[in-house]
PDB file of C-alpha atoms in Angstrom:
ATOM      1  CA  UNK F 258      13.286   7.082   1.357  1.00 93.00           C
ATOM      2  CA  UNK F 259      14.655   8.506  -1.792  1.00 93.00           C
ATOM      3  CA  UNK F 260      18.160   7.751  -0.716  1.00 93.00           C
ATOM      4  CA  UNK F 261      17.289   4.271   0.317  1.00 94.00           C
ATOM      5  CA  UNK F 262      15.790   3.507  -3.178  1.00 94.00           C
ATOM      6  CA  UNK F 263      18.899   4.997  -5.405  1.00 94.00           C
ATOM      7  CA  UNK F 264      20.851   2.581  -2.901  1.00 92.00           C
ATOM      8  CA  UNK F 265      19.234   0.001  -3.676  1.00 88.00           C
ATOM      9  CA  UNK F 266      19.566   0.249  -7.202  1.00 87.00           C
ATOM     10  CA  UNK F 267      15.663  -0.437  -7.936  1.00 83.00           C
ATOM     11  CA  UNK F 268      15.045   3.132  -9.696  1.00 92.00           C
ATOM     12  CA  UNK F 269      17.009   5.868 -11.280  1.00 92.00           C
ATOM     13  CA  UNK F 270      16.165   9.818 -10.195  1.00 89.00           C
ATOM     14  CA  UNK F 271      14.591  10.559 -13.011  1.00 91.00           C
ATOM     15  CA  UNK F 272      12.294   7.075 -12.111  1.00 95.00           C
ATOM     16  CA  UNK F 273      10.880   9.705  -9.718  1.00 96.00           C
ATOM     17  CA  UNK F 274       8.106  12.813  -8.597  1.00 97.00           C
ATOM     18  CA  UNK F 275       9.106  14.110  -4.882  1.00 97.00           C
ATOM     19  CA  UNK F 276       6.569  16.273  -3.455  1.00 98.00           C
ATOM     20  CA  UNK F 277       7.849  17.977  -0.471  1.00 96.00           C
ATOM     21  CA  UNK F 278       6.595  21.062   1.505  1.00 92.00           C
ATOM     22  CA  UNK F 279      10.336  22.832   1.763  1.00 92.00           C
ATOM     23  CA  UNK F 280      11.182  23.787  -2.070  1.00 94.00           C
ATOM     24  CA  UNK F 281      10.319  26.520  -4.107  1.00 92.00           C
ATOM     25  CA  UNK F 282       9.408  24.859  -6.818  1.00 96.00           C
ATOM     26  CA  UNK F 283       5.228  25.268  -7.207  1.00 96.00           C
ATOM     27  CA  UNK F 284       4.959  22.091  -9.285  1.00 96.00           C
ATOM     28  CA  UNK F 285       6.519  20.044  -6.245  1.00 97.00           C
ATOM     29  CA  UNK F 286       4.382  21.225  -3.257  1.00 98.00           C
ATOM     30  CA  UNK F 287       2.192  18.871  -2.423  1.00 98.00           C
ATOM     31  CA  UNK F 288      -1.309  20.753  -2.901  1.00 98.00           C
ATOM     32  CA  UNK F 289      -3.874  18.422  -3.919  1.00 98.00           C
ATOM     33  CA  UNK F 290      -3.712  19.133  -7.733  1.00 98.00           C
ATOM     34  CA  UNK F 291       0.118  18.066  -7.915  1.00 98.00           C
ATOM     35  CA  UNK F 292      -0.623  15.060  -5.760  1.00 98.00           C
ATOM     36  CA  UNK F 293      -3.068  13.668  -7.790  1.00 98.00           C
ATOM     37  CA  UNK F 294      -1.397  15.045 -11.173  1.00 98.00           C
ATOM     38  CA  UNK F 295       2.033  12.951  -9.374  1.00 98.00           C
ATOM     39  CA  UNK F 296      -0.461   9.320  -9.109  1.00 98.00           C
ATOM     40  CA  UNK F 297      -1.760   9.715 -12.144  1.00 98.00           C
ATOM     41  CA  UNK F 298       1.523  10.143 -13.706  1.00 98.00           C
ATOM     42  CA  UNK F 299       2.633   7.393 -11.565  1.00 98.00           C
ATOM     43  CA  UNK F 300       0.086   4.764 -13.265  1.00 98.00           C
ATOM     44  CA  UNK F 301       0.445   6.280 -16.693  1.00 97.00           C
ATOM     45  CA  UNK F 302       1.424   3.670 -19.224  1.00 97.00           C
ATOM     46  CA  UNK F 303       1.549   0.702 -16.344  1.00 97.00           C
ATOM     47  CA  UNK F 304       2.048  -2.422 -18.425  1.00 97.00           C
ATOM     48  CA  UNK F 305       2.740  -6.298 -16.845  1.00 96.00           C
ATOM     49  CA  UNK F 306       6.069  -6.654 -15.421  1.00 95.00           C
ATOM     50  CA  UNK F 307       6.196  -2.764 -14.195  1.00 96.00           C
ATOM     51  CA  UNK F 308       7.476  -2.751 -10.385  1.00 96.00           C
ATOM     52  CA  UNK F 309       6.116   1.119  -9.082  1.00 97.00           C
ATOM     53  CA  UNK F 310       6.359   2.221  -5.773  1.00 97.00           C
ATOM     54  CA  UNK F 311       4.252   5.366  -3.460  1.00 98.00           C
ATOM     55  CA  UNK F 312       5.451   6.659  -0.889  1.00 98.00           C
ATOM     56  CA  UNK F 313       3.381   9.187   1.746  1.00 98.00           C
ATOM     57  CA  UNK F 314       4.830  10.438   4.828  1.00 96.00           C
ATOM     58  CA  UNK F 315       2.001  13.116   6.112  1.00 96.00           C
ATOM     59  CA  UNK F 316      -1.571  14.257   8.113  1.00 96.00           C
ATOM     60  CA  UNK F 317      -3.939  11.588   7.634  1.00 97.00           C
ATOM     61  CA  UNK F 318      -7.688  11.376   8.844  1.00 97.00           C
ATOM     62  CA  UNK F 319     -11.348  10.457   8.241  1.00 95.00           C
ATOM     63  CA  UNK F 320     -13.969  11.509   6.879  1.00 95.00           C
ATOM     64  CA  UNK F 321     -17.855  10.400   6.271  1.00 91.00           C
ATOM     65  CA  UNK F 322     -18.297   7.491   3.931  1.00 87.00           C
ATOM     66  CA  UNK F 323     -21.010   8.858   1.102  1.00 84.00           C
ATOM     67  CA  UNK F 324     -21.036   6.510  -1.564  1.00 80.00           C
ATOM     68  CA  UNK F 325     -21.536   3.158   1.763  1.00 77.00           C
ATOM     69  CA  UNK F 326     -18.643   1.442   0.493  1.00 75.00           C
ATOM     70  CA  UNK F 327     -17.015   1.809   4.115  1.00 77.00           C
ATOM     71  CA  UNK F 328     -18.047  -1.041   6.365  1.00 70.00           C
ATOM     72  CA  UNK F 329     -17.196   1.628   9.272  1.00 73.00           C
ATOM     73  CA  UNK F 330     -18.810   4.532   7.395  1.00 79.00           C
ATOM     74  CA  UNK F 331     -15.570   6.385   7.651  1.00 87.00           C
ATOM     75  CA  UNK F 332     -13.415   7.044   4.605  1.00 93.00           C
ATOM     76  CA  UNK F 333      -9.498   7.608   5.467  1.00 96.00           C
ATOM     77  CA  UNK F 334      -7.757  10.518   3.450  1.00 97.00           C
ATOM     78  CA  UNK F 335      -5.029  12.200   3.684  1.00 98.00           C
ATOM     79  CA  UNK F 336      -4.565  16.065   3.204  1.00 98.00           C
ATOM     80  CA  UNK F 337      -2.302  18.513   0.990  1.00 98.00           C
ATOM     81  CA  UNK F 338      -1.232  21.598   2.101  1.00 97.00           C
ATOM     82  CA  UNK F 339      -3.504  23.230   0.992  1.00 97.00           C
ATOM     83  CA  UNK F 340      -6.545  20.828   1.725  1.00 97.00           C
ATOM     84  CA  UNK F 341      -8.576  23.804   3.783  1.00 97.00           C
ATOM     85  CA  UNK F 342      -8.941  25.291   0.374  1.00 97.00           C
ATOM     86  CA  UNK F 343      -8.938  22.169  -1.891  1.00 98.00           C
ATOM     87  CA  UNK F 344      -9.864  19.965   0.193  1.00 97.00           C
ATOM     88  CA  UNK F 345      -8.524  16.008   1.104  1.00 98.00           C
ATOM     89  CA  UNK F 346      -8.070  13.227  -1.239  1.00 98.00           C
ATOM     90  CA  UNK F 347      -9.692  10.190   0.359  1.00 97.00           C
ATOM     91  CA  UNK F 348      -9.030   6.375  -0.041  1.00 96.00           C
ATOM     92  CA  UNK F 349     -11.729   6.339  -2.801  1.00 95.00           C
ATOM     93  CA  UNK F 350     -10.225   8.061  -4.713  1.00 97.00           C
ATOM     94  CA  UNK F 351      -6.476   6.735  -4.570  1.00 98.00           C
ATOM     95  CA  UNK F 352      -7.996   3.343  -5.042  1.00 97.00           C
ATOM     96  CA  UNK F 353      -9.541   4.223  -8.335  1.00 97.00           C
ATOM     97  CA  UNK F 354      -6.555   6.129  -9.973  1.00 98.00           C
ATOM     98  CA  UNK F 355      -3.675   3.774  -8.159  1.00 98.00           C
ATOM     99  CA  UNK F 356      -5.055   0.448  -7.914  1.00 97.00           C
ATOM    100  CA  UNK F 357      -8.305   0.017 -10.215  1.00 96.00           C
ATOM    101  CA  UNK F 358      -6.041   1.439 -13.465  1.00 96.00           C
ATOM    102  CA  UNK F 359      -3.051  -1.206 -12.945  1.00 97.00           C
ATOM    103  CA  UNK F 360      -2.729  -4.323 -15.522  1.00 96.00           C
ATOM    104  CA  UNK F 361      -2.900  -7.665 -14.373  1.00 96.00           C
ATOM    105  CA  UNK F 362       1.124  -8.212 -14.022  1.00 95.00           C
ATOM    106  CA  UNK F 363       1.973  -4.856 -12.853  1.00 97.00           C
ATOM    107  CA  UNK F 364       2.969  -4.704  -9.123  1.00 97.00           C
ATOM    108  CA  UNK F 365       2.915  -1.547  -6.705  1.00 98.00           C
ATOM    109  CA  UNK F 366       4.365  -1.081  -3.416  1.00 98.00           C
ATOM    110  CA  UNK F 367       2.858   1.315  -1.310  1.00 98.00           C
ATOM    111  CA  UNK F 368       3.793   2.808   2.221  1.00 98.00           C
ATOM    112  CA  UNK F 369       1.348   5.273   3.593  1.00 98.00           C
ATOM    113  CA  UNK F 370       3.212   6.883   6.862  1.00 98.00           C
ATOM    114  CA  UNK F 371       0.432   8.746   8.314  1.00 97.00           C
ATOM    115  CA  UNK F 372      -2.794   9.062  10.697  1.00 97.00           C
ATOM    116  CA  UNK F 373      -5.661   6.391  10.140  1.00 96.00           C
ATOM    117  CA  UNK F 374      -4.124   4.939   7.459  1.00 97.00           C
ATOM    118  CA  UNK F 375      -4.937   1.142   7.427  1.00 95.00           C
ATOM    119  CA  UNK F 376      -7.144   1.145   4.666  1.00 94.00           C
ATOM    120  CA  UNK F 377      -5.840   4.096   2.545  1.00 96.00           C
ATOM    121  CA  UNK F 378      -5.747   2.441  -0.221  1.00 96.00           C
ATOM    122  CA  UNK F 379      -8.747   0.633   0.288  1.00 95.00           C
ATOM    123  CA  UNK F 380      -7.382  -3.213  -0.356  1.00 95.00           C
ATOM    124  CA  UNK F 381      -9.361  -5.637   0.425  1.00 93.00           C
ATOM    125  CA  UNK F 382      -7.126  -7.974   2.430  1.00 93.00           C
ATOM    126  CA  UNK F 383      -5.600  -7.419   5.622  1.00 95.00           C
ATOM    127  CA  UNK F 384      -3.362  -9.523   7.244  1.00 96.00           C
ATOM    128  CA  UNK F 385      -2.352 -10.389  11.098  1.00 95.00           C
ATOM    129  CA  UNK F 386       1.355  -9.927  12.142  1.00 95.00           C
ATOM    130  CA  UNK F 387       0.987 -12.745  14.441  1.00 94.00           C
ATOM    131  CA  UNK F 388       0.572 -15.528  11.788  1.00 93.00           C
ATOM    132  CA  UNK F 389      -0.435 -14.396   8.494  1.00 93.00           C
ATOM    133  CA  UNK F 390      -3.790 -15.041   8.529  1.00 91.00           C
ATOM    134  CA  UNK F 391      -6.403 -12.701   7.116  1.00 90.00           C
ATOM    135  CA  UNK F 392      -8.060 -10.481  10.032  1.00 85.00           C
ATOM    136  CA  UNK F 393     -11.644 -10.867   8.030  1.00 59.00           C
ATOM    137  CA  UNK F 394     -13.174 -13.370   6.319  1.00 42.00           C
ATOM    138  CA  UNK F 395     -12.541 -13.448   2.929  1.00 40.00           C
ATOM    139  CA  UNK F 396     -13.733 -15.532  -0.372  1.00 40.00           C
ATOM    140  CA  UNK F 397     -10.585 -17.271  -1.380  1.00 42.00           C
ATOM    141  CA  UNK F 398     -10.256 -19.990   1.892  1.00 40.00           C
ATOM    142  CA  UNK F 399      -8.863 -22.956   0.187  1.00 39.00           C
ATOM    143  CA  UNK F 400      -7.446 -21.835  -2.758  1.00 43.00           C
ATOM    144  CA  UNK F 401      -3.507 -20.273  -3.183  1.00 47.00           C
ATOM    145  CA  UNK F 402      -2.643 -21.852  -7.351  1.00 50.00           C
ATOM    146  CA  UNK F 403      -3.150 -18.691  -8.343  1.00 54.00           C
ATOM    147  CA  UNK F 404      -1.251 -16.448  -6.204  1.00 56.00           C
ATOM    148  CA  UNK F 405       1.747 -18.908  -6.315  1.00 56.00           C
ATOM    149  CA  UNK F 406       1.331 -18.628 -10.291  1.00 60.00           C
ATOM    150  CA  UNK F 407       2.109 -15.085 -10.143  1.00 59.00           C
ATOM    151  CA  UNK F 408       4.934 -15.088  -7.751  1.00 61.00           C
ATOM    152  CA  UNK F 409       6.660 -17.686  -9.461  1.00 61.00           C
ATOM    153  CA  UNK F 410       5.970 -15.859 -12.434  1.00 64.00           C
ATOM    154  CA  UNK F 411       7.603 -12.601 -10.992  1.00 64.00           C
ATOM    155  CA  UNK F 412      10.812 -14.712  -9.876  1.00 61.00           C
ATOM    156  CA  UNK F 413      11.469 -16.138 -13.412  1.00 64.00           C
ATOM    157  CA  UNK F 414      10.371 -12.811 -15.109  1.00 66.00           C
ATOM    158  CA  UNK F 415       7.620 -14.759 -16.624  1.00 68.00           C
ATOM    159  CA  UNK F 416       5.214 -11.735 -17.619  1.00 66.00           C
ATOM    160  CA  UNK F 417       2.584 -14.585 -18.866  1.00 67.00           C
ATOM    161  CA  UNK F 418       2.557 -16.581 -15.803  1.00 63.00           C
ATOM    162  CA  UNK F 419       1.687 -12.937 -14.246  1.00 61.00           C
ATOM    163  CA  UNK F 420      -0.811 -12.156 -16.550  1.00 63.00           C
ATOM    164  CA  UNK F 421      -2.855 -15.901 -15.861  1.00 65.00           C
ATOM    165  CA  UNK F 422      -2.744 -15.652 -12.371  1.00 62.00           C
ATOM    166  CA  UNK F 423      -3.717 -12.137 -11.638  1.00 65.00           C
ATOM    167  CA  UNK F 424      -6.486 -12.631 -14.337  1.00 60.00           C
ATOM    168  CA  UNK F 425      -8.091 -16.149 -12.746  1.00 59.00           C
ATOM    169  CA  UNK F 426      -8.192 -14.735  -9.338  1.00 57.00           C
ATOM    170  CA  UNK F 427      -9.890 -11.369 -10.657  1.00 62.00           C
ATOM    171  CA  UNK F 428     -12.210 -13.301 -12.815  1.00 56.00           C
ATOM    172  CA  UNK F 429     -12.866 -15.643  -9.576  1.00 51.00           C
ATOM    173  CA  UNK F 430     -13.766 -12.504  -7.553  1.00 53.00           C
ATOM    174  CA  UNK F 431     -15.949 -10.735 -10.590  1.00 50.00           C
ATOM    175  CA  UNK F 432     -17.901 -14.364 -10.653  1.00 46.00           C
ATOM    176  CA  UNK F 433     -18.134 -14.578  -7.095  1.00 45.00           C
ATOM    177  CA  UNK F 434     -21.714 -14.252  -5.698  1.00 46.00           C
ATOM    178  CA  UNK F 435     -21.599 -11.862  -2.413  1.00 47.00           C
ATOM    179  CA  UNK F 436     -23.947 -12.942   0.309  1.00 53.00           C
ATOM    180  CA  UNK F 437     -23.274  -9.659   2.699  1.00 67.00           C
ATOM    181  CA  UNK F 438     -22.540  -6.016   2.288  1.00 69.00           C
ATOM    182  CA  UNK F 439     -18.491  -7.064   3.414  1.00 70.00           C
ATOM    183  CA  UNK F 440     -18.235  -9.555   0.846  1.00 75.00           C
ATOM    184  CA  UNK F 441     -19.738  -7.204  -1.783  1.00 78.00           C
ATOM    185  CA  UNK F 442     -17.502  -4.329  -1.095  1.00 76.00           C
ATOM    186  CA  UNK F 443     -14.510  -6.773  -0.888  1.00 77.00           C
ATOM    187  CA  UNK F 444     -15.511  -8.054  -4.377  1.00 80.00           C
ATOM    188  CA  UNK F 445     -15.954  -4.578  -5.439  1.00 82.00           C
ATOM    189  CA  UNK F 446     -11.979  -3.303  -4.284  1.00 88.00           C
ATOM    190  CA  UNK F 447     -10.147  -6.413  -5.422  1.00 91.00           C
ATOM    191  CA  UNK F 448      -7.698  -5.932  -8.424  1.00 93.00           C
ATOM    192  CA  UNK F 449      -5.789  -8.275 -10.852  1.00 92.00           C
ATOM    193  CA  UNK F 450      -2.548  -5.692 -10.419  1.00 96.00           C
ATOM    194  CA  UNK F 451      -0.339  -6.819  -7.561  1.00 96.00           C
ATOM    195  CA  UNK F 452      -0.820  -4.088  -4.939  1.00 97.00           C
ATOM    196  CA  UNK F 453       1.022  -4.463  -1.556  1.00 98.00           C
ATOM    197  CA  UNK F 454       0.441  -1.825   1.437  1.00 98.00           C
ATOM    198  CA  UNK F 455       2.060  -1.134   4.504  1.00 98.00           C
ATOM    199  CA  UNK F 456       0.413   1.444   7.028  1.00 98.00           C
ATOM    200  CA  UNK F 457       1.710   3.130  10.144  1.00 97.00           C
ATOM    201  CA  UNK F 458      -1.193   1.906  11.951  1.00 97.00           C
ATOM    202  CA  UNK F 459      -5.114   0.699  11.782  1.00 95.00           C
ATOM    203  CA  UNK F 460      -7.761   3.221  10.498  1.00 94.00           C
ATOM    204  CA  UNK F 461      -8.667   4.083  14.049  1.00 93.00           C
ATOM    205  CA  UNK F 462      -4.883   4.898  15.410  1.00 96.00           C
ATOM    206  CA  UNK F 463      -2.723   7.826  14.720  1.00 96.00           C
ATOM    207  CA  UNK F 464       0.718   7.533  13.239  1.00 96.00           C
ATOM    208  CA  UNK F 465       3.675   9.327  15.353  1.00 94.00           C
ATOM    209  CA  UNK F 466       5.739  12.573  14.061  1.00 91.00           C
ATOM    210  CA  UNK F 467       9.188  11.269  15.414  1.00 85.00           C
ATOM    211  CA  UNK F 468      12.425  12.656  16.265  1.00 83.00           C
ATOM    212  CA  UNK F 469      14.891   9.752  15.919  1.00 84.00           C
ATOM    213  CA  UNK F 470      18.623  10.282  16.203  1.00 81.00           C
ATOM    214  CA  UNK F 471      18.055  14.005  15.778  1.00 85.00           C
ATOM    215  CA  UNK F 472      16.345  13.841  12.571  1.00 84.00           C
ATOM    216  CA  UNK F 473      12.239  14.620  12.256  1.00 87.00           C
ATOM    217  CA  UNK F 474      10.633  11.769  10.437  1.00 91.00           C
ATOM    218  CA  UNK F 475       7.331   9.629  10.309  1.00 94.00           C
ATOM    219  CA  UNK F 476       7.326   6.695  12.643  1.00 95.00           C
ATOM    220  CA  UNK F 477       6.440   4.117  10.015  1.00 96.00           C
ATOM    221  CA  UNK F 478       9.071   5.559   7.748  1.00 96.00           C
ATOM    222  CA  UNK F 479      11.757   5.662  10.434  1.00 96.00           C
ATOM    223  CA  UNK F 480      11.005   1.873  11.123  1.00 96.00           C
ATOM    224  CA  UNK F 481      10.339   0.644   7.534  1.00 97.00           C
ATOM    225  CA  UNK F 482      14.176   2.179   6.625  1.00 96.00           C
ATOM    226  CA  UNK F 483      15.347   0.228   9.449  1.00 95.00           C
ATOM    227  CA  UNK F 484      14.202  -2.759   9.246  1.00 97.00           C
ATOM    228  CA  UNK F 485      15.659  -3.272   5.608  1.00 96.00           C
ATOM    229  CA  UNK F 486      18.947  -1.616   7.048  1.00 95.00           C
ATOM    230  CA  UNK F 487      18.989  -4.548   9.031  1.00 94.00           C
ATOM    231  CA  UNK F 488      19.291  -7.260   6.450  1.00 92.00           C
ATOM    232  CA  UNK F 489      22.314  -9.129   6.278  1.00 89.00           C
ATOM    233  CA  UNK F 490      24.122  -9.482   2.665  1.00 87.00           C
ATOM    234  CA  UNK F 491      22.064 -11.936   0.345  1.00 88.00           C
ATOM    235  CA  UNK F 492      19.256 -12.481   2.821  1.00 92.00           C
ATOM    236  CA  UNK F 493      15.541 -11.984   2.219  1.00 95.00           C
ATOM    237  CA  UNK F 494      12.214 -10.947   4.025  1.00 97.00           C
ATOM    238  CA  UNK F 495       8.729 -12.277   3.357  1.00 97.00           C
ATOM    239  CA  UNK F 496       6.227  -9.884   3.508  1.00 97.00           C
ATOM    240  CA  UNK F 497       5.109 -11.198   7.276  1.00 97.00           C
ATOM    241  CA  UNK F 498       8.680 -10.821   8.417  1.00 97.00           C
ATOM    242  CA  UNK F 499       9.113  -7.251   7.300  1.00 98.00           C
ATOM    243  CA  UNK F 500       5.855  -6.273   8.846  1.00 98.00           C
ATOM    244  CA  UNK F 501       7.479  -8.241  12.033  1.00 98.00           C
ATOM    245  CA  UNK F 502      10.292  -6.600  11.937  1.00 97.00           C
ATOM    246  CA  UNK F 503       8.522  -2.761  11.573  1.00 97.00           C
ATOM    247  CA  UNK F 504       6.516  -3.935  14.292  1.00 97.00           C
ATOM    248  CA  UNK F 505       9.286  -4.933  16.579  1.00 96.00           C
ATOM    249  CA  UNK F 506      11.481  -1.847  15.927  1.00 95.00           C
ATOM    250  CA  UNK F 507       8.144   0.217  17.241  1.00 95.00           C
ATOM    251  CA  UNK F 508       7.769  -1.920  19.957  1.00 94.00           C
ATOM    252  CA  UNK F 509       7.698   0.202  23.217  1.00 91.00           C
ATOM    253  CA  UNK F 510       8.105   3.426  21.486  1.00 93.00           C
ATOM    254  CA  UNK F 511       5.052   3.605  19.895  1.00 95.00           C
ATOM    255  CA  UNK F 512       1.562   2.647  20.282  1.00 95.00           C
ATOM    256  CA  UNK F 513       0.356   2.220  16.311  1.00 97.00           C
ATOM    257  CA  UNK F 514       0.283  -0.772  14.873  1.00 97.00           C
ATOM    258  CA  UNK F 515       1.696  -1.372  11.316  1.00 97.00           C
ATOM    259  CA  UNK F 516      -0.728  -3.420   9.212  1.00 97.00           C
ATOM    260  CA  UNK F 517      -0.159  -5.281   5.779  1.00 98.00           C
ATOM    261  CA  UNK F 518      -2.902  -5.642   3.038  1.00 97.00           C
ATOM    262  CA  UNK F 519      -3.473  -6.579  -0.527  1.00 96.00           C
ATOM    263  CA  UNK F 520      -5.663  -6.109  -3.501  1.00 96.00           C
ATOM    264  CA  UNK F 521      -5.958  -9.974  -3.992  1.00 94.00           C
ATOM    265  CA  UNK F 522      -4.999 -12.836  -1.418  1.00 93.00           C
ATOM    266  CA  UNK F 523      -1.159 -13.367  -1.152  1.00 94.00           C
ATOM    267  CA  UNK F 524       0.934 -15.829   0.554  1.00 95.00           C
ATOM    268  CA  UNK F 525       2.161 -13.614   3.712  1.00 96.00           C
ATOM    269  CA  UNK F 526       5.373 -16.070   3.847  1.00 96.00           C
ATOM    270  CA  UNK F 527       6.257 -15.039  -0.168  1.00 96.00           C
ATOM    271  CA  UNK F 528       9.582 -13.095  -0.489  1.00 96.00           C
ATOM    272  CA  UNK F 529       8.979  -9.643  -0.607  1.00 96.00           C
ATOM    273  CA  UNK F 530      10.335  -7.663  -3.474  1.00 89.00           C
ATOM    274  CA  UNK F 531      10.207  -4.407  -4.939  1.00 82.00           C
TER     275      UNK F 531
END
């Protein structure tokens, strides 16, 4: 992943914090202090126009819901190293130092590459690979000006345009009066930053260690690097397509299912862009 974004041209080295359990280096072991010191430091200073991107390719799992803001009762999590001493760091808390801190304007990317990992992030819209369509119900039917406001603003480099979108849809959501405990906790994850997640599969599937072409890797990582190796020179996906095409490149070699979600509706058909 690291090569593929210096490739790519989209960030620098020192754009980045690797955590990885094979150096010597104590500050980059991934024990649950560096992980969360590395996401807060990732956030840090986020202003509108930022483009940041998380990567986690590792043991995921579940864990009680205490605070009932899990419609299953389950949070998802995923674990350090040392997590039998520290313990795990669940979706909760990702969400609140990752998503709820981000500016209106200020996009992330996130790919979580491990076990029950749909909702990891805990963003409030999910969509199917099939079509596009969201897999719940969700309060925005009808309405799309403001999500086209703030791509078009990203494509022109228009932080302003950013800014007014993302702000009417989060002010449409903190106006919105819930009528069920879905709607409420929806209400209650959305975010005017532009958050984008892909998963290796839904919170009740496990995401595959792999061995592909001699090299140990997640699944979801494996397939997400191939896809985009598979673009052709000046062509684009949309965010549907790419989940398509991790799908497909999974297909009869795994059993998990990919899934795409968002911290506020987006057009599934939109280019997708760093």
């Amino acid at each position: 992943m690291n090569a593929f974004l210096l490739q790519r041209g989209v960030y620098m080295e020192g754009d980045m914090v690797i955590l990885t359990d094979d150096t010597n280096n104590p500050m980059q072991v991934p024990t649950r202090e560096n992980m969360l010191r590395a996401m807060e430091w990732l956030v840090r200073g986020a202003a509108p126009g930022d483009s940041l991107f998380f990567h986690y390719s590792g043991h995921g799992g579940e864990e009680k819901d205490l605070d009932g803001d899990e419609v299953d009762g389950m949070d998802e999590c995923i674990y350090p190293v040392d997590f039998q001493q520290s313990g795990s760091i669940i979706d909760d808390v990702m969400h609140d130092i990752m998503v709820k801190r981000l500016p209106p304007g200020c996009r992330l990317t996130a790919i979580f590459d491990s076990c029950h990992s749909g909702t990891a992030l805990d963003l409030p819209f999910t969509y199917r690979a099939q079509d596009g369509g969201l897999k719940e119900y969700n309060i925005w039917k009808g309405t799309g000006t403001d999500g086209a406001e703030i791509l078009m603003g990203y494509a022109t480099k228009n932080v302003g345009m950013m800014f007014t979108g993302a702000k009417s849809l989060f002010d449409r959501a903190t106006n919105y009066k819930s009528k069920s405990k879905l709607e409420a906790i929806k209400q209650s994850k959305m975010s005017p930053a532009d958050v984008i997640m892909f998963s290796g599969c839904r919170d009740d599937q496990t995401s595959a260690d792999a061995n592909e072409a001699g090299t140990f890797t997640g699944a979801m990582s494996w397939a997400f690097l191939g896809a985009m190796a598979q673009l052709q020179p000046n062509q684009q996906y949309t965010y549907l397509s790419l989940l398509q095409s991790v799908r497909g490149m999974m297909r009869n070699r795994y059993t998990q299912k990919p899934q795409l979600s968002s911290s506020h509706r987006i057009d599934p058909n939109a280019v997708f862009i760093f």
